[in-house]
Amino acid sequence: MPPRCLQLANINPNFINMEYAVRGPLDIRAGEIEKELERGVKMPFDQVIRVNIGDCHAMGQQPVTFLRQLLTLTFEPRLLYSPDYPEDVKKRARLILDNCQGHSVGSYTDSAGLEVVRRQVAAFIERRDGGVPSDWQNIYLTGGSSPGIKSIVSLIHCQLDGKTPGVMVPIPQYPLYSGAITEYGMVKVDYYLEEETGWSLNRKELQRSFDECQQHCNPRALVVINPGNPTGQVLTRDNIVEIIKFAHDNQLLLLADEVYQDNVYDKNSKFYSFKKVMHEMGEPYSSQELVSFHSTSKGYLGECGIRGGYMEVMNLCPKVKAMLTKSITAALCSTTAGQVAVSALVNPPQPGEPSYERFISENNATLAALKERAELVYNALSGFEGYKVNPIQGAMYVFPQIEIPPKAIAAAKAKNMDPDVFYASELLETSGICIVPGSGFGQKPGTYHFRSTILPQTDKLKLMMEKFRVFHAEFMKKYK
Ligand SMILES: Cc1ncc(COP(=O)(O)O)c(C=O)c1O
């Protein structure tokens, strides 16, 4: 066979350097184990429990009927004449179809998405933020939030004074950020969240990180994930004020990843959008450049596969915005299924409409179950020897710190593994539970963590916690 024209040595090296731990080697191993179990290979467990990915429906969460009906009617308009669908959903579906070219979701939409849905998003943001104005022309519909995040990271990729652009990201972080930054050949600038104070964020640490990175890059943007993934914290309003001031004082574009805005469980926590806080702070802060991201993959919808999302860009120079739009235009448009899902997210049934009761009861049931599981996981893990766990205030994850005994660290070294990877790998091989080691998200040197979702259905989650308890007790007995 002649040598292939593409080889590792001649492709974009950034593709080789990039990592995405959530679907890393342990996830691949989990898949192999599942196949082995199917073939009847004997294992100490009969199923793999995947708590490594924030994929709600994969873990049994039921779809919201209203959203699926809206998708059904827009994709199969003949059903608009069926008595089986409520009138309010039909009305919404007709509105969307009337705004599609050729009355079909099979046609391309405007690159930034259907105007009717962008207007619905703007109205939703205004309601959410107590009347703070939102311009629909600042809304871009995206295929999940990921492509929006990547397009903004790519937008700021510019060498200035011979320096590579840097993006400040929280540590621990969601690895989409590290992945995109590496893929584009930019510099990831770490700032650490403070575990001791519930993964809060302080200005001193932001400043340290900003100052120290100056030698090797030019920091251009600051990413904040609120509520946090993998850390599960919900930022206080005071914290958000501090962050906005910091970004403003240092001329950084703020990227507010707010995809978990509906996932707040702690009764003392509340979601504040960066936009609202910025607006309330007045000038000069209300002119801060900000991009906020939201998604249909999380919250009470959990529709990860449909790929719906949007971003709102604020205070961008109109000429820069034009370039962003141009780049998005080159990708034609996000999927119409995703756009319909966004419409369902931002324009749900209202009291008095036929779908309302069912919608609200499904919505409440999902969020109540997530809250119950957040407490269950926190309570269970807090009782494990050598664990330090922060309460899960929001999002869908727990990120405990584990004390790994020196003997286990030595055993990990002998296998050429990081200690947290060793722990996670032992857990997978002996109990079938698949978590993500903390090193995939970043952690303070010398500390070990892992991320688990809280997504399995409650009975399965209880079972999993018991298996986990047994595993951990055995692990400590073996290596202590
Ligand atoms: C913090 C955060 N941002 C963005 C995403 C991307 O999700 P999607 O592209 O499905 O919206 C995720 C997914 O888990 C996430 O946790």
Tab-separated table of N, CA and C in Angstrom, residues 46-141:
chain	number	residue	atom	x	y	z
A	46	ASP	N	-23.310	-6.561	36.686
A	46	ASP	CA	-24.036	-6.953	35.471
A	46	ASP	C	-24.351	-5.797	34.535
A	47	GLN	N	-23.968	-4.580	34.922
A	47	GLN	CA	-24.179	-3.450	34.009
A	47	GLN	C	-23.181	-2.341	34.307
A	48	VAL	N	-22.912	-1.553	33.262
A	48	VAL	CA	-22.069	-0.364	33.440
A	48	VAL	C	-22.995	0.806	33.747
A	49	ILE	N	-22.647	1.579	34.773
A	49	ILE	CA	-23.443	2.774	35.074
A	49	ILE	C	-22.613	3.983	34.655
A	50	ARG	N	-23.096	4.639	33.627
A	50	ARG	CA	-22.319	5.752	33.057
A	50	ARG	C	-22.704	7.066	33.726
A	51	VAL	N	-21.884	7.436	34.690
A	51	VAL	CA	-22.120	8.752	35.296
A	51	VAL	C	-21.007	9.703	34.869
A	52	ASN	N	-20.424	9.409	33.717
A	52	ASN	CA	-19.335	10.263	33.225
A	52	ASN	C	-19.816	11.374	32.296
A	53	ILE	N	-21.003	11.242	31.732
A	53	ILE	CA	-21.445	12.243	30.749
A	53	ILE	C	-22.785	12.842	31.178
A	54	GLY	N	-22.887	14.157	31.034
A	54	GLY	CA	-24.125	14.856	31.423
A	54	GLY	C	-25.199	14.707	30.361
A	55	ASP	N	-25.568	13.449	30.104
A	55	ASP	CA	-26.524	13.150	29.035
A	55	ASP	C	-27.807	12.623	29.688
A	56	CYS	N	-28.747	13.553	29.922
A	56	CYS	CA	-29.911	13.273	30.774
A	56	CYS	C	-30.768	12.125	30.249
A	57	HIS	N	-31.118	12.170	28.961
A	57	HIS	CA	-32.025	11.145	28.434
A	57	HIS	C	-31.356	9.778	28.416
A	58	ALA	N	-30.045	9.770	28.215
A	58	ALA	CA	-29.340	8.485	28.228
A	58	ALA	C	-29.497	7.806	29.588
A	59	MET	N	-29.720	8.614	30.614
A	59	MET	CA	-29.860	8.065	31.960
A	59	MET	C	-31.328	7.959	32.377
A	60	GLY	N	-32.220	8.040	31.418
A	60	GLY	CA	-33.625	7.734	31.727
A	60	GLY	C	-34.545	8.920	31.904
A	61	GLN	N	-34.010	10.144	31.793
A	61	GLN	CA	-34.918	11.296	31.928
A	61	GLN	C	-35.905	11.297	30.765
A	62	GLN	N	-37.179	11.555	31.068
A	62	GLN	CA	-38.208	11.513	30.035
A	62	GLN	C	-38.322	12.855	29.314
A	63	PRO	N	-38.564	12.815	27.998
A	63	PRO	CA	-38.703	14.078	27.267
A	63	PRO	C	-39.942	14.852	27.702
A	64	VAL	N	-39.861	16.164	27.568
A	64	VAL	CA	-41.020	17.013	27.847
A	64	VAL	C	-41.970	16.890	26.655
A	65	THR	N	-43.217	16.519	26.932
A	65	THR	CA	-44.186	16.244	25.864
A	65	THR	C	-44.355	17.438	24.926
A	66	PHE	N	-44.471	18.622	25.525
A	66	PHE	CA	-44.693	19.827	24.716
A	66	PHE	C	-43.605	19.985	23.653
A	67	LEU	N	-42.351	19.808	24.062
A	67	LEU	CA	-41.248	19.975	23.098
A	67	LEU	C	-41.336	18.940	21.986
A	68	ARG	N	-41.582	17.694	22.369
A	68	ARG	CA	-41.631	16.646	21.349
A	68	ARG	C	-42.824	16.844	20.416
A	69	GLN	N	-43.940	17.342	20.961
A	69	GLN	CA	-45.107	17.585	20.097
A	69	GLN	C	-44.815	18.710	19.102
A	70	LEU	N	-44.117	19.730	19.582
A	70	LEU	CA	-43.784	20.841	18.691
A	70	LEU	C	-42.857	20.352	17.572
A	71	LEU	N	-41.907	19.511	17.936
A	71	LEU	CA	-41.013	18.942	16.916
A	71	LEU	C	-41.811	18.094	15.933
A	72	THR	N	-42.700	17.272	16.474
A	72	THR	CA	-43.486	16.375	15.621
A	72	THR	C	-44.300	17.173	14.609
A	73	LEU	N	-44.980	18.199	15.098
A	73	LEU	CA	-45.862	18.964	14.202
A	73	LEU	C	-45.084	19.782	13.178
A	74	THR	N	-43.924	20.267	13.556
A	74	THR	CA	-43.159	21.051	12.574
A	74	THR	C	-42.505	20.119	11.551
A	75	PHE	N	-42.208	18.900	11.972
A	75	PHE	CA	-41.558	17.965	11.040
A	75	PHE	C	-42.573	17.139	10.243
A	76	GLU	N	-43.789	17.015	10.733
A	76	GLU	CA	-44.830	16.273	10.012
A	76	GLU	C	-46.116	17.104	10.029
A	77	PRO	N	-46.142	18.186	9.205
A	77	PRO	CA	-47.261	19.149	9.291
A	77	PRO	C	-48.626	18.527	9.028
A	78	ARG	N	-48.671	17.352	8.394
A	78	ARG	CA	-50.002	16.742	8.178
A	78	ARG	C	-50.704	16.489	9.513
A	79	LEU	N	-49.914	16.332	10.571
A	79	LEU	CA	-50.514	16.082	11.893
A	79	LEU	C	-51.161	17.339	12.487
A	80	LEU	N	-50.939	18.470	11.817
A	80	LEU	CA	-51.596	19.698	12.296
A	80	LEU	C	-53.122	19.551	12.249
A	81	TYR	N	-53.599	18.597	11.448
A	81	TYR	CA	-55.056	18.386	11.343
A	81	TYR	C	-55.535	17.265	12.275
A	82	SER	N	-54.599	16.698	13.026
A	82	SER	CA	-54.979	15.597	13.923
A	82	SER	C	-55.576	16.147	15.221
A	83	PRO	N	-56.653	15.527	15.718
A	83	PRO	CA	-57.240	16.001	16.987
A	83	PRO	C	-56.370	15.615	18.193
A	84	ASP	N	-55.302	14.855	17.950
A	84	ASP	CA	-54.498	14.344	19.073
A	84	ASP	C	-53.509	15.371	19.651
A	85	TYR	N	-53.396	16.521	18.961
A	85	TYR	CA	-52.418	17.507	19.436
A	85	TYR	C	-53.117	18.758	19.930
A	86	PRO	N	-52.635	19.318	21.045
A	86	PRO	CA	-53.298	20.506	21.616
A	86	PRO	C	-53.170	21.721	20.693
A	87	GLU	N	-54.163	22.587	20.784
A	87	GLU	CA	-54.218	23.763	19.902
A	87	GLU	C	-53.033	24.712	20.115
A	88	ASP	N	-52.584	24.851	21.361
A	88	ASP	CA	-51.494	25.820	21.585
A	88	ASP	C	-50.196	25.348	20.927
A	89	VAL	N	-50.008	24.038	20.866
A	89	VAL	CA	-48.807	23.528	20.202
A	89	VAL	C	-48.955	23.712	18.690
A	90	LYS	N	-50.151	23.447	18.198
A	90	LYS	CA	-50.401	23.631	16.756
A	90	LYS	C	-50.133	25.081	16.352
A	91	LYS	N	-50.615	26.008	17.188
A	91	LYS	CA	-50.441	27.439	16.885
A	91	LYS	C	-48.938	27.766	16.795
A	92	ARG	N	-48.178	27.243	17.744
A	92	ARG	CA	-46.727	27.508	17.738
A	92	ARG	C	-46.057	26.873	16.511
A	93	ALA	N	-46.493	25.655	16.187
A	93	ALA	CA	-45.883	24.955	15.052
A	93	ALA	C	-46.180	25.719	13.761
A	94	ARG	N	-47.421	26.202	13.621
A	94	ARG	CA	-47.796	26.954	12.399
A	94	ARG	C	-46.954	28.217	12.268
A	95	LEU	N	-46.762	28.884	13.407
A	95	LEU	CA	-45.968	30.118	13.379
A	95	LEU	C	-44.545	29.822	12.878
A	96	ILE	N	-43.971	28.754	13.370
A	96	ILE	CA	-42.612	28.407	12.936
A	96	ILE	C	-42.620	28.066	11.438
A	97	LEU	N	-43.571	27.236	11.039
A	97	LEU	CA	-43.606	26.822	9.619
A	97	LEU	C	-43.862	28.022	8.698
A	98	ASP	N	-44.714	28.955	9.144
A	98	ASP	CA	-44.981	30.146	8.322
A	98	ASP	C	-43.708	30.958	8.111
A	99	ASN	N	-42.754	30.786	9.016
A	99	ASN	CA	-41.511	31.544	8.913
A	99	ASN	C	-40.370	30.759	8.274
A	100	CYS	N	-40.655	29.520	7.874
A	100	CYS	CA	-39.645	28.724	7.175
A	100	CYS	C	-39.824	28.928	5.680
A	101	GLN	N	-38.741	28.987	4.931
A	101	GLN	CA	-38.839	29.067	3.472
A	101	GLN	C	-39.602	27.831	2.981
A	102	GLY	N	-40.538	28.037	2.112
A	102	GLY	CA	-41.304	26.915	1.557
A	102	GLY	C	-42.130	26.190	2.611
A	103	HIS	N	-42.358	26.833	3.763
A	103	HIS	CA	-43.137	26.248	4.867
A	103	HIS	C	-42.588	24.894	5.306
A	104	SER	N	-41.272	24.739	5.194
A	104	SER	CA	-40.717	23.431	5.548
A	104	SER	C	-39.453	23.583	6.392
A	105	VAL	N	-39.365	22.735	7.429
A	105	VAL	CA	-38.138	22.734	8.241
A	105	VAL	C	-36.974	22.099	7.476
A	106	GLY	N	-37.284	21.630	6.271
A	106	GLY	CA	-36.219	21.088	5.425
A	106	GLY	C	-35.442	22.155	4.684
A	107	SER	N	-35.862	23.422	4.828
A	107	SER	CA	-35.133	24.484	4.116
A	107	SER	C	-34.090	25.118	5.043
A	108	TYR	N	-33.084	25.726	4.423
A	108	TYR	CA	-32.110	26.473	5.225
A	108	TYR	C	-32.831	27.634	5.889
A	109	THR	N	-32.368	27.994	7.080
A	109	THR	CA	-32.886	29.213	7.710
A	109	THR	C	-31.824	30.293	7.542
A	110	ASP	N	-32.099	31.507	8.001
A	110	ASP	CA	-31.043	32.523	8.088
A	110	ASP	C	-29.914	31.908	8.902
A	111	SER	N	-28.698	32.377	8.661
A	111	SER	CA	-27.555	31.754	9.342
A	111	SER	C	-27.663	31.852	10.857
A	112	ALA	N	-28.154	32.985	11.339
A	112	ALA	CA	-28.262	33.144	12.790
A	112	ALA	C	-29.525	32.468	13.330
A	113	GLY	N	-30.296	31.862	12.453
A	113	GLY	CA	-31.511	31.166	12.888
A	113	GLY	C	-32.760	31.900	12.439
A	114	LEU	N	-33.898	31.235	12.610
A	114	LEU	CA	-35.182	31.831	12.223
A	114	LEU	C	-35.451	33.096	13.043
A	115	GLU	N	-35.818	34.146	12.336
A	115	GLU	CA	-36.073	35.421	13.036
A	115	GLU	C	-37.139	35.244	14.123
A	116	VAL	N	-38.170	34.472	13.819
A	116	VAL	CA	-39.259	34.316	14.782
A	116	VAL	C	-38.746	33.691	16.090
A	117	VAL	N	-37.821	32.755	15.972
A	117	VAL	CA	-37.290	32.110	17.188
A	117	VAL	C	-36.311	33.063	17.903
A	118	ARG	N	-35.533	33.778	17.117
A	118	ARG	CA	-34.598	34.744	17.738
A	118	ARG	C	-35.389	35.797	18.521
A	119	ARG	N	-36.519	36.201	17.980
A	119	ARG	CA	-37.358	37.168	18.705
A	119	ARG	C	-37.925	36.546	19.985
A	120	GLN	N	-38.282	35.257	19.891
A	120	GLN	CA	-38.789	34.574	21.099
A	120	GLN	C	-37.691	34.486	22.156
A	121	VAL	N	-36.453	34.241	21.710
A	121	VAL	CA	-35.326	34.169	22.665
A	121	VAL	C	-35.159	35.518	23.350
A	122	ALA	N	-35.184	36.586	22.558
A	122	ALA	CA	-34.994	37.924	23.138
A	122	ALA	C	-36.096	38.215	24.171
A	123	ALA	N	-37.334	37.837	23.851
A	123	ALA	CA	-38.448	38.071	24.786
A	123	ALA	C	-38.246	37.257	26.064
A	124	PHE	N	-37.752	36.024	25.909
A	124	PHE	CA	-37.483	35.157	27.062
A	124	PHE	C	-36.427	35.798	27.981
A	125	ILE	N	-35.367	36.306	27.361
A	125	ILE	CA	-34.284	36.914	28.161
A	125	ILE	C	-34.818	38.137	28.912
A	126	GLU	N	-35.637	38.912	28.238
A	126	GLU	CA	-36.200	40.106	28.899
A	126	GLU	C	-37.063	39.706	30.092
A	127	ARG	N	-37.860	38.647	29.925
A	127	ARG	CA	-38.705	38.181	31.049
A	127	ARG	C	-37.813	37.682	32.179
A	128	ARG	N	-36.822	36.873	31.807
A	128	ARG	CA	-35.920	36.286	32.813
A	128	ARG	C	-35.207	37.370	33.606
A	129	ASP	N	-34.775	38.413	32.925
A	129	ASP	CA	-33.952	39.433	33.566
A	129	ASP	C	-34.757	40.645	34.029
A	130	GLY	N	-36.033	40.447	34.241
A	130	GLY	CA	-36.862	41.515	34.821
A	130	GLY	C	-36.921	42.761	33.951
A	131	GLY	N	-36.951	42.570	32.630
A	131	GLY	CA	-37.175	43.726	31.748
A	131	GLY	C	-35.918	44.317	31.123
A	132	VAL	N	-34.738	43.808	31.473
A	132	VAL	CA	-33.514	44.319	30.822
A	132	VAL	C	-33.653	44.041	29.318
A	133	PRO	N	-33.502	45.092	28.488
A	133	PRO	CA	-33.794	44.886	27.064
A	133	PRO	C	-32.861	43.889	26.381
A	134	SER	N	-33.426	43.150	25.452
A	134	SER	CA	-32.621	42.216	24.657
A	134	SER	C	-32.978	42.446	23.186
A	135	ASP	N	-31.989	42.619	22.358
A	135	ASP	CA	-32.201	42.866	20.930
A	135	ASP	C	-32.107	41.542	20.189
A	136	TRP	N	-33.181	41.176	19.489
A	136	TRP	CA	-33.187	39.858	18.827
A	136	TRP	C	-32.039	39.732	17.824
A	137	GLN	N	-31.543	40.878	17.343
A	137	GLN	CA	-30.444	40.799	16.363
A	137	GLN	C	-29.105	40.452	17.022
A	138	ASN	N	-29.103	40.423	18.351
A	138	ASN	CA	-27.897	39.971	19.070
A	138	ASN	C	-27.949	38.480	19.379
A	139	ILE	N	-29.016	37.827	18.941
A	139	ILE	CA	-29.193	36.402	19.247
A	139	ILE	C	-28.769	35.556	18.050
A	140	TYR	N	-27.948	34.565	18.299
A	140	TYR	CA	-27.560	33.605	17.264
A	140	TYR	C	-27.994	32.224	17.733
A	141	LEU	N	-28.762	31.538	16.924
A	141	LEU	CA	-29.138	30.161	17.285
A	141	LEU	C	-28.011	29.233	16.849
